[in-house]
Amino acid sequence: MSKTVARTLSDLMPDIPITLSSEVCPEIREYERLSTAVANAYVRPTMEGYLSRLEIGLQAIGLTSPVLLMTSSGGLTTLESAKQQPIRLVESGPAGGAILRP
């Protein structure tokens, strides 16, 4: 049901980003879902702008390969996915350091 509501809201207000707690933090506990969704919604406009400028800048210097970003879990994500769920990048530095540490 929430996905249907999100699609309808996106159709009615395409310039307003929609964050679904069930997609950002698919856990049963409501507090974790709510706080993660709120944090994602808060940082999303800033990160969308930054990642869009980064993408344009990299294309301007001739980069043609896909850009992947490290997530908090140590995995990788695309620029488009990171624009939708930037909260997943929050702890990427410490995660990367722990993974790459000899």
Coordinates of N, CA and C in Angstrom, one line a residue:
M1 N 0.8 -1.2 0.0 CA 0.0 0.0 0.0 C 0.9 1.3 0.0
S2 N 1.9 1.3 0.8 CA 2.8 2.5 0.9 C 3.4 2.8 -0.5
K3 N 3.8 1.8 -1.2 CA 4.4 2.0 -2.6 C 3.4 2.6 -3.5
T4 N 2.1 2.2 -3.4 CA 1.1 2.8 -4.2 C 0.9 4.3 -3.9
V5 N 0.9 4.6 -2.6 CA 0.7 6.0 -2.1 C 1.9 6.8 -2.6
A6 N 3.1 6.2 -2.5 CA 4.3 6.9 -2.9 C 4.3 7.2 -4.4
R7 N 3.9 6.2 -5.2 CA 3.8 6.5 -6.7 C 2.7 7.6 -7.0
T8 N 1.6 7.5 -6.3 CA 0.6 8.6 -6.5 C 1.1 9.9 -6.1
L9 N 1.8 10.0 -5.0 CA 2.3 11.3 -4.6 C 3.4 11.8 -5.5
S10 N 4.2 10.9 -6.0 CA 5.3 11.2 -7.0 C 4.7 11.8 -8.3
D11 N 3.6 11.1 -8.7 CA 2.9 11.6 -9.9 C 2.3 13.0 -9.7
L12 N 1.7 13.2 -8.5 CA 1.1 14.5 -8.3 C 2.1 15.6 -8.0
M13 N 3.2 15.3 -7.4 CA 4.3 16.2 -7.0 C 5.6 15.7 -7.4
P14 N 6.0 15.7 -8.7 CA 7.2 15.1 -9.1 C 8.5 15.8 -8.6
D15 N 8.4 17.0 -8.1 CA 9.6 17.7 -7.7 C 9.9 17.5 -6.2
I16 N 9.0 16.8 -5.5 CA 9.2 16.5 -4.1 C 9.7 15.1 -3.9
P17 N 10.9 14.9 -3.3 CA 11.3 13.5 -3.1 C 10.5 12.8 -2.0
I18 N 10.3 11.5 -2.3 CA 9.5 10.7 -1.3 C 10.4 9.6 -0.8
T19 N 10.4 9.5 0.5 CA 11.2 8.4 1.2 C 10.3 7.5 1.9
L20 N 10.4 6.2 1.5 CA 9.6 5.1 2.2 C 10.4 4.4 3.2
S21 N 10.0 4.4 4.4 CA 10.8 3.7 5.5 C 11.0 2.3 5.2
S22 N 10.0 1.6 4.5 CA 10.1 0.2 4.2 C 11.2 -0.1 3.2
E23 N 11.6 0.9 2.4 CA 12.7 0.7 1.4 C 14.0 1.1 2.0
V24 N 14.0 2.2 2.8 CA 15.3 2.6 3.4 C 15.8 1.7 4.5
C25 N 14.9 1.3 5.3 CA 15.2 0.5 6.5 C 14.1 -0.6 6.7
P26 N 14.3 -1.7 5.9 CA 13.2 -2.8 6.0 C 13.3 -3.6 7.2
E27 N 13.0 -3.1 8.3 CA 13.0 -3.8 9.6 C 11.6 -3.7 10.2
I28 N 11.3 -4.6 11.2 CA 10.0 -4.6 11.8 C 9.9 -3.5 12.8
R29 N 10.9 -3.1 13.5 CA 10.8 -2.1 14.5 C 10.6 -0.7 13.9
E30 N 9.5 0.0 14.4 CA 9.1 1.3 13.9 C 10.1 2.4 14.1
Y31 N 10.7 2.5 15.3 CA 11.6 3.6 15.6 C 12.8 3.6 14.7
E32 N 13.4 2.5 14.4 CA 14.5 2.4 13.5 C 14.1 2.8 12.1
R33 N 13.0 2.3 11.7 CA 12.5 2.7 10.3 C 12.2 4.2 10.2
L34 N 11.5 4.7 11.2 CA 11.2 6.1 11.2 C 12.4 7.0 11.2
S35 N 13.3 6.8 12.2 CA 14.5 7.6 12.3 C 15.4 7.5 11.0
T36 N 15.5 6.4 10.5 CA 16.3 6.2 9.2 C 15.6 7.0 8.1
A37 N 14.3 6.8 7.9 CA 13.6 7.5 6.9 C 13.7 9.0 7.0
V38 N 13.6 9.5 8.2 CA 13.7 11.0 8.5 C 15.1 11.5 8.1
A39 N 16.1 10.8 8.6 CA 17.5 11.1 8.3 C 17.7 11.1 6.7
N40 N 17.2 10.1 6.1 CA 17.4 10.0 4.6 C 16.7 11.2 3.9
A41 N 15.5 11.5 4.3 CA 14.7 12.6 3.8 C 15.4 13.9 4.0
Y42 N 16.1 14.1 5.1 CA 16.8 15.3 5.5 C 18.0 15.5 4.6
V43 N 18.8 14.5 4.4 CA 20.1 14.6 3.6 C 19.9 14.5 2.1
R44 N 18.8 13.9 1.7 CA 18.6 13.6 0.3 C 18.7 14.8 -0.7
P45 N 18.1 15.9 -0.4 CA 18.2 17.1 -1.4 C 19.7 17.5 -1.5
T46 N 20.4 17.6 -0.4 CA 21.8 18.0 -0.5 C 22.6 17.0 -1.2
M47 N 22.4 15.7 -0.9 CA 23.2 14.7 -1.6 C 22.9 14.5 -3.0
E48 N 21.6 14.7 -3.4 CA 21.2 14.6 -4.8 C 21.9 15.7 -5.6
G49 N 22.0 16.9 -5.0 CA 22.7 18.0 -5.7 C 24.2 17.7 -5.9
Y50 N 24.8 17.2 -4.8 CA 26.2 17.0 -4.8 C 26.5 15.8 -5.8
L51 N 25.8 14.7 -5.7 CA 26.1 13.6 -6.6 C 25.8 13.9 -8.0
S52 N 24.8 14.8 -8.3 CA 24.6 15.2 -9.7 C 25.7 16.0 -10.2
R53 N 26.2 17.0 -9.4 CA 27.4 17.8 -9.8 C 28.6 16.9 -10.0
L54 N 28.8 15.9 -9.1 CA 29.9 15.0 -9.3 C 29.8 14.2 -10.6
E55 N 28.7 13.7 -10.9 CA 28.4 13.0 -12.1 C 28.7 13.9 -13.3
I56 N 28.2 15.1 -13.3 CA 28.5 16.0 -14.5 C 30.0 16.3 -14.6
G57 N 30.6 16.6 -13.4 CA 32.0 16.9 -13.5 C 32.9 15.7 -14.0
L58 N 32.6 14.5 -13.6 CA 33.3 13.3 -14.1 C 33.1 13.1 -15.6
Q59 N 31.8 13.3 -16.0 CA 31.6 13.2 -17.5 C 32.3 14.3 -18.2
A60 N 32.5 15.5 -17.6 CA 33.1 16.6 -18.3 C 34.6 16.3 -18.5
I61 N 35.2 15.5 -17.7 CA 36.6 15.2 -17.8 C 36.8 13.9 -18.6
G62 N 35.7 13.3 -19.1 CA 35.8 12.2 -20.0 C 35.6 10.8 -19.4
L63 N 35.2 10.7 -18.1 CA 35.0 9.4 -17.5 C 33.7 8.8 -18.1
T64 N 33.9 7.6 -18.6 CA 32.8 6.9 -19.3 C 32.3 5.7 -18.5
S65 N 33.2 5.2 -17.5 CA 32.8 4.0 -16.8 C 31.8 4.4 -15.7
P66 N 31.0 3.4 -15.3 CA 30.0 3.6 -14.2 C 30.7 4.0 -12.9
V67 N 30.1 4.9 -12.2 CA 30.6 5.3 -10.9 C 29.9 4.5 -9.8
L68 N 30.7 3.9 -8.9 CA 30.2 3.2 -7.8 C 30.6 3.8 -6.5
L69 N 29.8 3.8 -5.5 CA 30.1 4.4 -4.2 C 30.0 3.4 -3.2
M70 N 30.9 3.4 -2.1 CA 30.8 2.5 -1.1 C 29.7 2.8 -0.1
T71 N 29.0 1.8 0.4 CA 27.9 2.0 1.3 C 28.4 1.8 2.8
S72 N 27.6 2.0 3.7 CA 27.9 1.8 5.1 C 28.2 0.4 5.4
S73 N 27.6 -0.5 4.7 CA 27.8 -2.0 4.9 C 29.0 -2.5 4.2
G74 N 29.7 -1.6 3.5 CA 30.9 -2.1 2.8 C 30.7 -2.5 1.4
G75 N 29.4 -2.5 0.9 CA 29.0 -2.9 -0.4 C 29.2 -1.7 -1.3
L76 N 28.7 -1.8 -2.6 CA 28.8 -0.7 -3.6 C 27.4 -0.4 -4.0
T77 N 27.2 0.8 -4.5 CA 25.9 1.3 -5.0 C 26.2 2.3 -6.1
T78 N 25.2 2.4 -7.0 CA 25.3 3.4 -8.1 C 25.0 4.8 -7.7
L79 N 25.3 5.7 -8.5 CA 25.0 7.1 -8.2 C 23.5 7.3 -8.1
E80 N 22.7 6.7 -9.0 CA 21.3 6.8 -9.0 C 20.7 6.3 -7.7
S81 N 21.2 5.1 -7.3 CA 20.7 4.5 -6.0 C 21.1 5.4 -4.8
A82 N 22.3 5.9 -4.9 CA 22.8 6.8 -3.8 C 22.0 8.1 -3.7
K83 N 21.5 8.6 -4.8 CA 20.7 9.8 -4.8 C 19.3 9.5 -4.1
Q84 N 18.8 8.3 -4.3 CA 17.5 8.0 -3.7 C 17.7 7.6 -2.2
Q85 N 18.8 7.0 -1.8 CA 19.0 6.5 -0.5 C 20.4 6.9 0.0
P86 N 20.6 8.2 0.2 CA 22.0 8.7 0.6 C 22.3 8.3 2.0
I87 N 21.3 7.9 2.8 CA 21.6 7.5 4.2 C 22.5 6.3 4.2
R88 N 22.5 5.5 3.2 CA 23.3 4.3 3.1 C 24.8 4.6 2.9
L89 N 25.1 5.9 2.7 CA 26.5 6.2 2.5 C 27.1 6.8 3.8
V90 N 26.3 7.0 4.8 CA 26.7 7.8 6.0 C 28.0 7.2 6.6
E91 N 28.1 6.0 6.9 CA 29.3 5.4 7.5 C 30.2 4.7 6.5
S92 N 30.2 5.1 5.3 CA 31.0 4.4 4.2 C 32.5 4.5 4.5
G93 N 32.9 5.7 5.0 CA 34.4 5.9 5.3 C 34.9 4.9 6.3
P94 N 34.3 4.8 7.5 CA 34.8 3.8 8.4 C 34.6 2.4 7.9
A95 N 33.6 2.1 7.2 CA 33.4 0.7 6.7 C 34.5 0.4 5.7
G96 N 34.9 1.4 4.8 CA 35.9 1.1 3.9 C 37.3 1.0 4.5
G97 N 37.5 1.7 5.6 CA 38.8 1.6 6.3 C 38.9 0.3 7.0
A98 N 37.8 -0.2 7.5 CA 37.9 -1.5 8.2 C 38.1 -2.7 7.2
I99 N 37.5 -2.5 6.0 CA 37.6 -3.6 5.0 C 39.0 -3.6 4.4
L100 N 39.6 -2.4 4.2 CA 40.8 -2.4 3.5 C 42.0 -2.4 4.4
R101 N 41.8 -2.4 5.7 CA 42.9 -2.5 6.7 C 43.6 -3.8 6.6
P102 N 44.9 -3.8 6.5 CA 45.7 -5.1 6.4 C 45.7 -5.9 7.7

